Amino acid sequence: METKKLFCKSKKDIKTAAAILKDGGIVAIPTETVYGLAANAFNEDAIKKVFTAKGRPQDNPLIVHISKLKQIKQIASEFPKTAQKCAKKFWPGPLTIILPKSPDLNTTVTAGLDSVAIRMPSDKTARKIISKSYPLAAPSANISGSPSPTSAQHVIDDLSGKIDAVVVGKECKVGLESTVVSLIGEHPTLLRPGGITVSMLKKVLPDLVIDPAVENELKQDSQVLSPGLKYKHYSPKTQVILVEGSTNDFIEFVNLKVGESVAALCFSEEQPNIKIPAISYGSELDDAKKAKELFVKLRELDSLGVQTVFAHAPQKTGIGLAVYNRLIRAAAFKVIKL
Ligand code: TXA
Ligand code: MG
């Protein structure tokens, strides 16, 4: 199929995107986190097309995106006080909340789970398209396993010919997928870190616990709260190895590799002193910038044509935890501690 290119500034194009979705088609839409591959959340056939286009494992559930709070009752069977507080503080925005699923929602969206992930994006184009169509189930609009798309061009590179349309939007301000928090179970649990940080969440959810899979590799047979945590993720074709240590130690370490088929993904301050090919993903002190640049730079790495990239790990505080979480998965949990 030919993938139509639509533009967020054109009212006609927004209408076209909504019409394709109403017809059971699939459309990549911009959000403030990453581009999502959207389908009507209540149309099982459309949802199946999303799984097929991405090559997504059938047991990995999708997030349902809403534009108004009243849509929640179509999707979740409960909207507890804790969820209402989170919604009031962080929606519209980069927070996904897991709640018990409504019996009316098909199980293809939730991959057979009794729970459902819900988010109200802050991106105006995304909300306009939802308002003109339906609540939209939308995973990130990349081929499963590759870095998430933060531009329409990334979507086209991965999915051209496999989806009905892509809406070219404004920049993805956050650049990493939303924070996912489960409000099912004894304690609120952080399943995926993102733009809404642990300290922001703790103001509303003081008893928040962090799922061990956020920072660590899951042991085989351990119980998985979020199926997405199981899979290899965000990987460029080049092998990535995460390196933890100070700036001086990192520079010394990579400079010993001169002449090998390697490159560095480093902080901007380090780049002038690195003697192998190096791509910077932002200042050591600016975690928000690194979050925004990470997926762009992971895609760029493949153009260097080297075998291995040594990526300097960020601090695990604030949004740095989200950057660390994506990088350690891109590195398939291979870490060197200097
Ligand atoms: O920012 C985002 O969240 C983007 C944009 C498009 O909104 N979407 C996104 O979707 O990142 P996706 O499918 O790439 O990631 C959704 C994550 C997966 O790790 C999935 O396993 C988890 O959310 N998830 C979805 N439903 C769940 C549920 N009922 N219980 C636990 N985890 C769930
Ligand atoms: Mg994804």
CSV table of N, CA and C in Angstrom, one decimal, residues 164-323:
chain,number,residue,atom,x,y,z
A,164,ASP,N,-1.4,3.0,6.5
A,164,ASP,CA,-2.1,3.9,5.6
A,164,ASP,C,-1.6,5.3,5.5
A,165,ALA,N,-1.2,5.9,6.6
A,165,ALA,CA,-0.7,7.3,6.6
A,165,ALA,C,0.2,7.6,7.8
A,166,VAL,N,0.9,8.7,7.6
A,166,VAL,CA,1.7,9.2,8.7
A,166,VAL,C,1.4,10.7,8.8
A,167,VAL,N,1.1,11.2,10.0
A,167,VAL,CA,0.8,12.7,10.1
A,167,VAL,C,2.1,13.3,10.6
A,168,VAL,N,2.6,14.2,9.8
A,168,VAL,CA,3.9,14.9,10.2
A,168,VAL,C,3.5,16.0,11.2
A,169,GLY,N,4.1,15.9,12.4
A,169,GLY,CA,3.7,16.8,13.5
A,169,GLY,C,4.8,17.7,13.9
A,170,LYS,N,4.6,18.4,15.0
A,170,LYS,CA,5.6,19.2,15.6
A,170,LYS,C,6.6,18.3,16.3
A,171,GLU,N,7.7,18.8,16.9
A,171,GLU,CA,8.7,18.0,17.5
A,171,GLU,C,8.2,17.2,18.6
A,172,CYS,N,8.8,16.0,18.9
A,172,CYS,CA,8.4,15.2,20.0
A,172,CYS,C,9.2,15.8,21.2
A,173,LYS,N,8.6,16.6,22.1
A,173,LYS,CA,9.3,17.3,23.1
A,173,LYS,C,10.1,16.5,24.0
A,174,VAL,N,9.5,15.3,24.4
A,174,VAL,CA,10.2,14.5,25.4
A,174,VAL,C,11.2,13.6,24.7
A,175,GLY,N,10.8,12.9,23.7
A,175,GLY,CA,11.7,12.1,22.9
A,175,GLY,C,11.9,10.7,23.4
A,176,LEU,N,11.3,10.3,24.5
A,176,LEU,CA,11.3,8.9,25.0
A,176,LEU,C,9.8,8.6,25.3
A,177,GLU,N,9.5,7.3,25.3
A,177,GLU,CA,8.1,7.0,25.6
A,177,GLU,C,7.7,7.3,27.0
A,178,SER,N,6.3,7.4,27.2
A,178,SER,CA,5.8,7.8,28.5
A,178,SER,C,6.2,6.9,29.7
A,179,THR,N,6.1,7.6,30.9
A,179,THR,CA,6.2,6.8,32.1
A,179,THR,C,5.0,5.9,32.3
A,180,VAL,N,5.3,4.6,32.7
A,180,VAL,CA,4.1,3.7,32.9
A,180,VAL,C,4.0,3.4,34.3
A,181,VAL,N,2.9,3.6,34.9
A,181,VAL,CA,2.7,3.3,36.3
A,181,VAL,C,1.4,2.4,36.5
A,182,SER,N,1.6,1.3,37.2
A,182,SER,CA,0.4,0.4,37.5
A,182,SER,C,-0.2,0.8,38.8
A,183,LEU,N,-1.5,1.0,38.7
A,183,LEU,CA,-2.3,1.3,39.9
A,183,LEU,C,-3.2,0.1,40.3
A,184,ILE,N,-2.7,-1.1,39.9
A,184,ILE,CA,-3.3,-2.3,40.3
A,184,ILE,C,-2.4,-3.0,41.2
A,185,GLY,N,-3.0,-3.6,42.3
A,185,GLY,CA,-2.1,-4.3,43.2
A,185,GLY,C,-1.9,-3.4,44.5
A,186,GLU,N,-1.1,-3.9,45.4
A,186,GLU,CA,-1.0,-3.3,46.7
A,186,GLU,C,-0.4,-1.9,46.7
A,187,HIS,N,0.7,-1.8,45.9
A,187,HIS,CA,1.4,-0.5,45.8
A,187,HIS,C,1.4,0.0,44.4
A,188,PRO,N,1.3,1.3,44.2
A,188,PRO,CA,1.5,1.8,42.8
A,188,PRO,C,3.0,1.4,42.4
A,189,THR,N,3.1,1.0,41.2
A,189,THR,CA,4.4,0.4,40.7
A,189,THR,C,4.8,1.1,39.4
A,190,LEU,N,6.1,1.6,39.4
A,190,LEU,CA,6.6,2.2,38.2
A,190,LEU,C,7.1,1.0,37.3
A,191,LEU,N,6.5,0.9,36.1
A,191,LEU,CA,6.9,-0.2,35.2
A,191,LEU,C,7.9,0.3,34.2
A,192,ARG,N,7.8,1.6,33.8
A,192,ARG,CA,8.7,2.1,32.8
A,192,ARG,C,8.9,3.6,33.1
A,193,PRO,N,10.2,4.0,33.3
A,193,PRO,CA,10.4,5.4,33.6
A,193,PRO,C,10.3,6.3,32.4
A,194,GLY,N,10.0,7.6,32.5
A,194,GLY,CA,9.8,8.5,31.4
A,194,GLY,C,9.9,9.9,31.8
A,195,GLY,N,9.2,10.8,31.1
A,195,GLY,CA,9.3,12.2,31.3
A,195,GLY,C,8.7,12.6,32.6
A,196,ILE,N,7.7,11.9,33.1
A,196,ILE,CA,7.2,12.1,34.5
A,196,ILE,C,8.1,11.3,35.4
A,197,THR,N,8.9,12.0,36.2
A,197,THR,CA,10.0,11.3,37.0
A,197,THR,C,9.5,10.7,38.3
A,198,VAL,N,10.3,9.9,38.9
A,198,VAL,CA,10.0,9.2,40.2
A,198,VAL,C,9.6,10.3,41.2
A,199,SER,N,10.4,11.4,41.3
A,199,SER,CA,10.2,12.4,42.4
A,199,SER,C,8.9,13.1,42.1
A,200,MET,N,8.5,13.3,40.8
A,200,MET,CA,7.2,14.0,40.5
A,200,MET,C,6.1,13.1,40.9
A,201,LEU,N,6.2,11.8,40.6
A,201,LEU,CA,5.2,10.8,40.9
A,201,LEU,C,5.0,10.6,42.4
A,202,LYS,N,6.1,10.6,43.1
A,202,LYS,CA,6.0,10.4,44.6
A,202,LYS,C,5.2,11.5,45.3
A,203,LYS,N,5.1,12.7,44.7
A,203,LYS,CA,4.3,13.7,45.3
A,203,LYS,C,2.8,13.3,45.4
A,204,VAL,N,2.4,12.5,44.4
A,204,VAL,CA,1.0,12.1,44.3
A,204,VAL,C,0.9,10.7,44.8
A,205,LEU,N,1.9,9.9,44.6
A,205,LEU,CA,1.9,8.4,45.0
A,205,LEU,C,3.1,8.2,46.0
A,206,PRO,N,3.0,8.6,47.3
A,206,PRO,CA,4.1,8.5,48.2
A,206,PRO,C,4.6,7.1,48.4
A,207,ASP,N,3.7,6.0,48.2
A,207,ASP,CA,4.2,4.7,48.4
A,207,ASP,C,4.5,4.0,47.1
A,208,LEU,N,4.9,4.8,46.1
A,208,LEU,CA,5.4,4.2,44.8
A,208,LEU,C,6.5,3.3,44.9
A,209,VAL,N,6.5,2.1,44.3
A,209,VAL,CA,7.6,1.2,44.3
A,209,VAL,C,8.1,1.1,42.8
A,210,ILE,N,9.4,0.8,42.7
A,210,ILE,CA,10.0,0.8,41.3
A,210,ILE,C,10.2,-0.7,41.0
A,211,ASP,N,9.6,-1.1,39.9
A,211,ASP,CA,9.8,-2.5,39.5
A,211,ASP,C,11.2,-2.8,39.2
A,212,PRO,N,11.8,-3.9,39.7
A,212,PRO,CA,13.2,-4.2,39.6
A,212,PRO,C,13.6,-4.2,38.1
A,213,ALA,N,12.7,-4.6,37.2
A,213,ALA,CA,13.0,-4.7,35.8
A,213,ALA,C,13.4,-3.3,35.1
A,214,VAL,N,13.1,-2.2,35.9
A,214,VAL,CA,13.4,-0.9,35.3
A,214,VAL,C,14.9,-0.7,35.1
A,215,GLU,N,15.7,-1.2,36.0
A,215,GLU,CA,17.2,-1.1,35.9
A,215,GLU,C,17.9,-2.4,35.7
A,216,ASN,N,17.2,-3.5,35.9
A,216,ASN,CA,17.9,-4.8,35.8
A,216,ASN,C,17.3,-5.7,34.8
A,217,GLU,N,18.2,-6.7,34.4
A,217,GLU,CA,17.7,-7.7,33.5
A,217,GLU,C,16.8,-8.7,34.2
A,218,LEU,N,15.7,-9.0,33.6
A,218,LEU,CA,14.8,-10.0,34.3
A,218,LEU,C,15.4,-11.4,34.3
A,219,LYS,N,15.2,-12.0,35.5
A,219,LYS,CA,15.7,-13.4,35.5
A,219,LYS,C,14.7,-14.3,34.8
A,220,GLN,N,15.2,-15.3,34.1
A,220,GLN,CA,14.3,-16.2,33.4
A,220,GLN,C,13.2,-16.7,34.4
A,221,ASP,N,12.0,-16.9,33.9
A,221,ASP,CA,10.9,-17.4,34.8
A,221,ASP,C,10.4,-16.4,35.8
A,222,SER,N,11.0,-15.2,35.9
A,222,SER,CA,10.4,-14.2,36.9
A,222,SER,C,9.1,-13.7,36.4
A,223,GLN,N,8.2,-13.3,37.3
A,223,GLN,CA,6.9,-12.8,36.9
A,223,GLN,C,7.1,-11.4,36.3
A,224,VAL,N,6.4,-11.2,35.1
A,224,VAL,CA,6.6,-9.9,34.4
A,224,VAL,C,5.3,-9.1,34.6
A,225,LEU,N,5.4,-7.9,35.2
A,225,LEU,CA,4.2,-7.1,35.3
A,225,LEU,C,3.9,-6.4,34.0
A,226,SER,N,4.9,-6.1,33.2
A,226,SER,CA,4.7,-5.4,31.9
A,226,SER,C,5.4,-6.2,30.8
A,227,PRO,N,4.6,-6.8,30.0
A,227,PRO,CA,5.2,-7.7,29.0
A,227,PRO,C,6.3,-7.1,28.2
A,228,GLY,N,6.1,-5.8,27.9
A,228,GLY,CA,7.1,-5.1,27.1
A,228,GLY,C,8.5,-5.1,27.7
A,229,LEU,N,8.6,-5.4,29.0
A,229,LEU,CA,9.9,-5.4,29.6
A,229,LEU,C,10.8,-6.6,29.2
A,230,LYS,N,10.1,-7.6,28.7
A,230,LYS,CA,10.8,-8.9,28.4
A,230,LYS,C,11.6,-8.8,27.1
A,231,TYR,N,11.2,-7.9,26.2
A,231,TYR,CA,11.7,-7.9,24.9
A,231,TYR,C,13.0,-7.1,24.7
A,232,LYS,N,13.8,-7.5,23.7
A,232,LYS,CA,15.0,-6.7,23.3
A,232,LYS,C,14.4,-5.4,22.7
A,233,HIS,N,15.0,-4.3,23.0
A,233,HIS,CA,14.4,-3.1,22.6
A,233,HIS,C,15.4,-2.0,22.1
A,234,TYR,N,14.9,-1.1,21.3
A,234,TYR,CA,15.6,0.1,21.0
A,234,TYR,C,16.9,-0.1,20.4
A,235,SER,N,17.2,-1.3,19.8
A,235,SER,CA,18.5,-1.6,19.3
A,235,SER,C,18.8,-1.2,17.9
A,236,PRO,N,19.8,-0.4,17.7
A,236,PRO,CA,20.3,-0.2,16.4
A,236,PRO,C,20.9,-1.5,15.9
A,237,LYS,N,21.4,-1.5,14.6
A,237,LYS,CA,21.9,-2.8,14.1
A,237,LYS,C,23.3,-3.0,14.7
A,238,THR,N,24.0,-1.9,15.0
A,238,THR,CA,25.3,-1.9,15.6
A,238,THR,C,25.2,-2.4,17.1
A,239,GLN,N,26.2,-3.3,17.5
A,239,GLN,CA,26.2,-3.7,18.9
A,239,GLN,C,26.5,-2.5,19.8
A,240,VAL,N,25.7,-2.4,20.9
A,240,VAL,CA,25.9,-1.3,21.9
A,240,VAL,C,26.4,-1.9,23.2
A,241,ILE,N,27.4,-1.3,23.8
A,241,ILE,CA,27.8,-1.7,25.2
A,241,ILE,C,27.8,-0.5,26.0
A,242,LEU,N,27.1,-0.6,27.2
A,242,LEU,CA,26.9,0.5,28.1
A,242,LEU,C,28.1,0.6,29.0
A,243,VAL,N,28.7,1.8,29.2
A,243,VAL,CA,29.9,2.0,30.0
A,243,VAL,C,29.5,2.9,31.1
A,244,GLU,N,29.7,2.5,32.4
A,244,GLU,CA,29.5,3.3,33.5
A,244,GLU,C,30.8,3.8,34.1
A,245,GLY,N,30.9,5.1,34.4
A,245,GLY,CA,32.2,5.6,35.0
A,245,GLY,C,32.3,7.1,34.8
A,246,SER,N,33.4,7.7,35.3
A,246,SER,CA,33.5,9.1,35.2
A,246,SER,C,33.9,9.5,33.8
A,247,THR,N,33.8,10.8,33.5
A,247,THR,CA,34.2,11.3,32.2
A,247,THR,C,35.7,11.0,31.9
A,248,ASN,N,36.6,11.2,32.8
A,248,ASN,CA,38.0,10.9,32.6
A,248,ASN,C,38.2,9.4,32.2
A,249,ASP,N,37.6,8.5,33.0
A,249,ASP,CA,37.7,7.1,32.8
A,249,ASP,C,37.1,6.7,31.5
A,250,PHE,N,36.0,7.3,31.1
A,250,PHE,CA,35.4,6.9,29.8
A,250,PHE,C,36.3,7.3,28.6
A,251,ILE,N,36.8,8.5,28.7
A,251,ILE,CA,37.7,9.0,27.6
A,251,ILE,C,38.9,8.1,27.5
A,252,GLU,N,39.5,7.8,28.7
A,252,GLU,CA,40.7,6.9,28.7
A,252,GLU,C,40.4,5.5,28.1
A,253,PHE,N,39.2,5.0,28.5
A,253,PHE,CA,38.8,3.7,28.0
A,253,PHE,C,38.6,3.6,26.5
A,254,VAL,N,37.9,4.6,26.0
A,254,VAL,CA,37.6,4.5,24.5
A,254,VAL,C,38.9,4.9,23.7
A,255,ASN,N,39.7,5.7,24.2
A,255,ASN,CA,41.0,6.1,23.5
A,255,ASN,C,41.9,4.9,23.4
A,256,LEU,N,41.8,3.9,24.2
A,256,LEU,CA,42.6,2.7,24.1
A,256,LEU,C,42.2,1.8,22.9
A,257,LYS,N,41.0,2.2,22.3
A,257,LYS,CA,40.4,1.3,21.3
A,257,LYS,C,40.7,1.9,19.9
A,258,VAL,N,41.6,2.9,19.8
A,258,VAL,CA,41.9,3.5,18.5
A,258,VAL,C,42.3,2.4,17.5
A,259,GLY,N,41.8,2.4,16.3
A,259,GLY,CA,42.2,1.4,15.3
A,259,GLY,C,41.2,0.2,15.2
A,260,GLU,N,40.4,0.1,16.3
A,260,GLU,CA,39.4,-1.0,16.2
A,260,GLU,C,38.1,-0.5,15.6
A,261,SER,N,37.2,-1.5,15.2
A,261,SER,CA,35.9,-1.1,14.6
A,261,SER,C,34.9,-0.7,15.6
A,262,VAL,N,35.2,0.4,16.3
A,262,VAL,CA,34.3,0.9,17.4
A,262,VAL,C,34.1,2.4,17.3
A,263,ALA,N,33.0,2.8,18.0
A,263,ALA,CA,32.7,4.3,18.1
A,263,ALA,C,32.2,4.5,19.5
A,264,ALA,N,32.0,5.8,19.8
A,264,ALA,CA,31.5,6.2,21.2
A,264,ALA,C,30.2,7.0,21.0
A,265,LEU,N,29.3,6.7,22.0
A,265,LEU,CA,28.1,7.6,22.1
A,265,LEU,C,28.4,8.3,23.5
A,266,CYS,N,28.7,9.6,23.4
A,266,CYS,CA,29.3,10.2,24.6
A,266,CYS,C,28.5,11.5,24.9
A,267,PHE,N,29.0,12.2,26.0
A,267,PHE,CA,28.4,13.5,26.4
A,267,PHE,C,29.1,14.5,25.6
A,268,SER,N,28.5,15.7,25.4
A,268,SER,CA,29.0,16.7,24.5
A,268,SER,C,30.4,17.2,25.0
A,269,GLU,N,30.6,17.3,26.3
A,269,GLU,CA,31.8,17.8,26.9
A,269,GLU,C,33.0,16.8,26.6
A,270,GLU,N,32.7,15.6,26.3
A,270,GLU,CA,33.8,14.6,26.1
A,270,GLU,C,34.2,14.5,24.6
A,271,GLN,N,33.4,14.9,23.7
A,271,GLN,CA,33.6,14.7,22.3
A,271,GLN,C,35.0,15.2,21.8
A,272,PRO,N,35.4,16.4,22.2
A,272,PRO,CA,36.7,16.9,21.7
A,272,PRO,C,37.9,16.1,22.1
A,273,ASN,N,37.8,15.3,23.1
A,273,ASN,CA,38.9,14.6,23.6
A,273,ASN,C,38.9,13.1,23.2
A,274,ILE,N,37.9,12.7,22.5
A,274,ILE,CA,37.8,11.3,22.1
A,274,ILE,C,38.4,11.1,20.7
A,275,LYS,N,39.2,10.0,20.6
A,275,LYS,CA,40.0,9.8,19.4
A,275,LYS,C,39.4,8.8,18.5
A,276,ILE,N,38.3,8.2,18.8
A,276,ILE,CA,37.6,7.3,17.9
A,276,ILE,C,36.4,8.0,17.4
A,277,PRO,N,35.7,7.5,16.3
A,277,PRO,CA,34.5,8.2,15.9
A,277,PRO,C,33.5,8.3,17.1
A,278,ALA,N,32.9,9.6,17.2
A,278,ALA,CA,32.1,9.8,18.4
A,278,ALA,C,30.9,10.6,18.1
A,279,ILE,N,29.7,10.2,18.6
A,279,ILE,CA,28.5,10.9,18.5
A,279,ILE,C,28.1,11.4,19.9
A,280,SER,N,27.8,12.7,20.0
A,280,SER,CA,27.3,13.1,21.4
A,280,SER,C,25.8,13.1,21.4
A,281,TYR,N,25.3,12.7,22.6
A,281,TYR,CA,23.8,12.8,22.7
A,281,TYR,C,23.4,13.8,23.8
A,282,GLY,N,24.3,14.8,24.0
A,282,GLY,CA,23.9,15.9,24.9
A,282,GLY,C,24.9,16.0,26.1
A,283,SER,N,24.7,17.1,26.8
A,283,SER,CA,25.6,17.4,27.9
A,283,SER,C,25.4,16.5,29.1
A,284,GLU,N,26.5,16.2,29.8
A,284,GLU,CA,26.4,15.3,31.0
A,284,GLU,C,25.4,15.9,31.9
A,285,LEU,N,25.2,17.2,32.0
A,285,LEU,CA,24.4,17.9,33.0
A,285,LEU,C,22.9,18.1,32.5
A,286,ASP,N,22.6,17.7,31.3
A,286,ASP,CA,21.3,18.0,30.7
A,286,ASP,C,20.6,16.7,30.3
A,287,ASP,N,20.0,16.0,31.3
A,287,ASP,CA,19.3,14.7,31.1
A,287,ASP,C,18.1,14.9,30.1
A,288,ALA,N,17.4,16.0,30.2
A,288,ALA,CA,16.2,16.2,29.3
A,288,ALA,C,16.7,16.2,27.8
A,289,LYS,N,17.8,16.8,27.6
A,289,LYS,CA,18.4,16.9,26.2
A,289,LYS,C,18.8,15.5,25.8
A,290,LYS,N,19.4,14.7,26.7
A,290,LYS,CA,19.9,13.4,26.3
A,290,LYS,C,18.6,12.5,26.0
A,291,ALA,N,17.5,12.7,26.8
A,291,ALA,CA,16.3,11.9,26.5
A,291,ALA,C,15.8,12.2,25.1
A,292,LYS,N,15.8,13.5,24.8
A,292,LYS,CA,15.3,13.9,23.5
A,292,LYS,C,16.1,13.4,22.3
A,293,GLU,N,17.4,13.3,22.5
A,293,GLU,CA,18.4,13.0,21.4
A,293,GLU,C,18.6,11.5,21.3
A,294,LEU,N,18.4,10.7,22.4
A,294,LEU,CA,18.8,9.3,22.4
A,294,LEU,C,18.4,8.5,21.2
A,295,PHE,N,17.1,8.5,20.9
A,295,PHE,CA,16.7,7.6,19.8
A,295,PHE,C,17.2,8.1,18.5
A,296,VAL,N,17.3,9.4,18.3
A,296,VAL,CA,17.8,10.0,17.1
A,296,VAL,C,19.3,9.5,16.9
A,297,LYS,N,20.0,9.5,18.0
A,297,LYS,CA,21.5,9.2,17.9
A,297,LYS,C,21.6,7.7,17.8
A,298,LEU,N,20.7,6.9,18.4
A,298,LEU,CA,20.8,5.4,18.2
A,298,LEU,C,20.6,5.0,16.8
A,299,ARG,N,19.7,5.7,16.1
A,299,ARG,CA,19.5,5.5,14.7
A,299,ARG,C,20.7,5.9,13.9
A,300,GLU,N,21.4,7.0,14.2
A,300,GLU,CA,22.5,7.5,13.5
A,300,GLU,C,23.7,6.6,13.6
A,301,LEU,N,23.8,5.8,14.7
A,301,LEU,CA,25.0,5.0,15.0
A,301,LEU,C,25.2,4.0,13.8
A,302,ASP,N,24.1,3.5,13.2
A,302,ASP,CA,24.3,2.5,12.1
A,302,ASP,C,25.0,3.1,10.9
A,303,SER,N,24.9,4.4,10.8
A,303,SER,CA,25.6,5.0,9.6
A,303,SER,C,27.1,5.1,9.8
A,304,LEU,N,27.6,4.8,11.0
A,304,LEU,CA,29.1,4.9,11.2
A,304,LEU,C,29.8,3.6,10.7
A,305,GLY,N,29.0,2.6,10.5
A,305,GLY,CA,29.6,1.3,9.9
A,305,GLY,C,30.6,0.7,10.8
A,306,VAL,N,30.5,0.8,12.1
A,306,VAL,CA,31.4,0.1,13.0
A,306,VAL,C,30.7,-1.1,13.6
A,307,GLN,N,31.5,-2.0,14.3
A,307,GLN,CA,30.9,-3.2,14.9
A,307,GLN,C,30.3,-2.9,16.2
A,308,THR,N,31.0,-2.1,17.0
A,308,THR,CA,30.5,-1.9,18.4
A,308,THR,C,30.6,-0.4,18.8
A,309,VAL,N,29.5,0.0,19.6
A,309,VAL,CA,29.5,1.4,20.1
A,309,VAL,C,29.5,1.3,21.6
A,310,PHE,N,30.5,2.1,22.2
A,310,PHE,CA,30.5,2.2,23.7
A,310,PHE,C,29.7,3.4,24.1
A,311,ALA,N,28.6,3.2,24.8
A,311,ALA,CA,27.7,4.3,25.2
A,311,ALA,C,28.0,4.7,26.6
A,312,HIS,N,28.2,6.0,26.9
A,312,HIS,CA,28.5,6.4,28.2
A,312,HIS,C,27.1,6.6,29.0
A,313,ALA,N,27.0,5.8,30.1
A,313,ALA,CA,25.7,5.8,30.8
A,313,ALA,C,25.5,7.1,31.5
A,314,PRO,N,24.2,7.6,31.5
A,314,PRO,CA,23.9,8.8,32.3
A,314,PRO,C,23.6,8.5,33.7
A,315,GLN,N,23.5,9.5,34.5
A,315,GLN,CA,23.1,9.4,35.9
A,315,GLN,C,21.7,8.8,36.0
A,316,LYS,N,21.4,8.0,37.0
A,316,LYS,CA,20.0,7.4,37.1
A,316,LYS,C,19.0,8.2,37.8
A,317,THR,N,19.2,9.6,37.9
A,317,THR,CA,18.3,10.4,38.6
A,317,THR,C,17.4,11.2,37.6
A,318,GLY,N,16.3,11.6,38.1
A,318,GLY,CA,15.3,12.4,37.2
A,318,GLY,C,15.0,11.7,36.0
A,319,ILE,N,15.0,12.4,34.9
A,319,ILE,CA,14.7,11.7,33.6
A,319,ILE,C,15.9,10.9,33.1
A,320,GLY,N,17.0,11.1,33.8
A,320,GLY,CA,18.2,10.2,33.5
A,320,GLY,C,17.9,8.8,33.7
A,321,LEU,N,17.0,8.4,34.6
A,321,LEU,CA,16.6,7.0,34.8
A,321,LEU,C,16.0,6.4,33.6
A,322,ALA,N,15.2,7.2,32.9
A,322,ALA,CA,14.5,6.8,31.7
A,322,ALA,C,15.5,6.6,30.6
A,323,VAL,N,16.5,7.5,30.5
A,323,VAL,CA,17.5,7.4,29.5
A,323,VAL,C,18.3,6.1,29.7
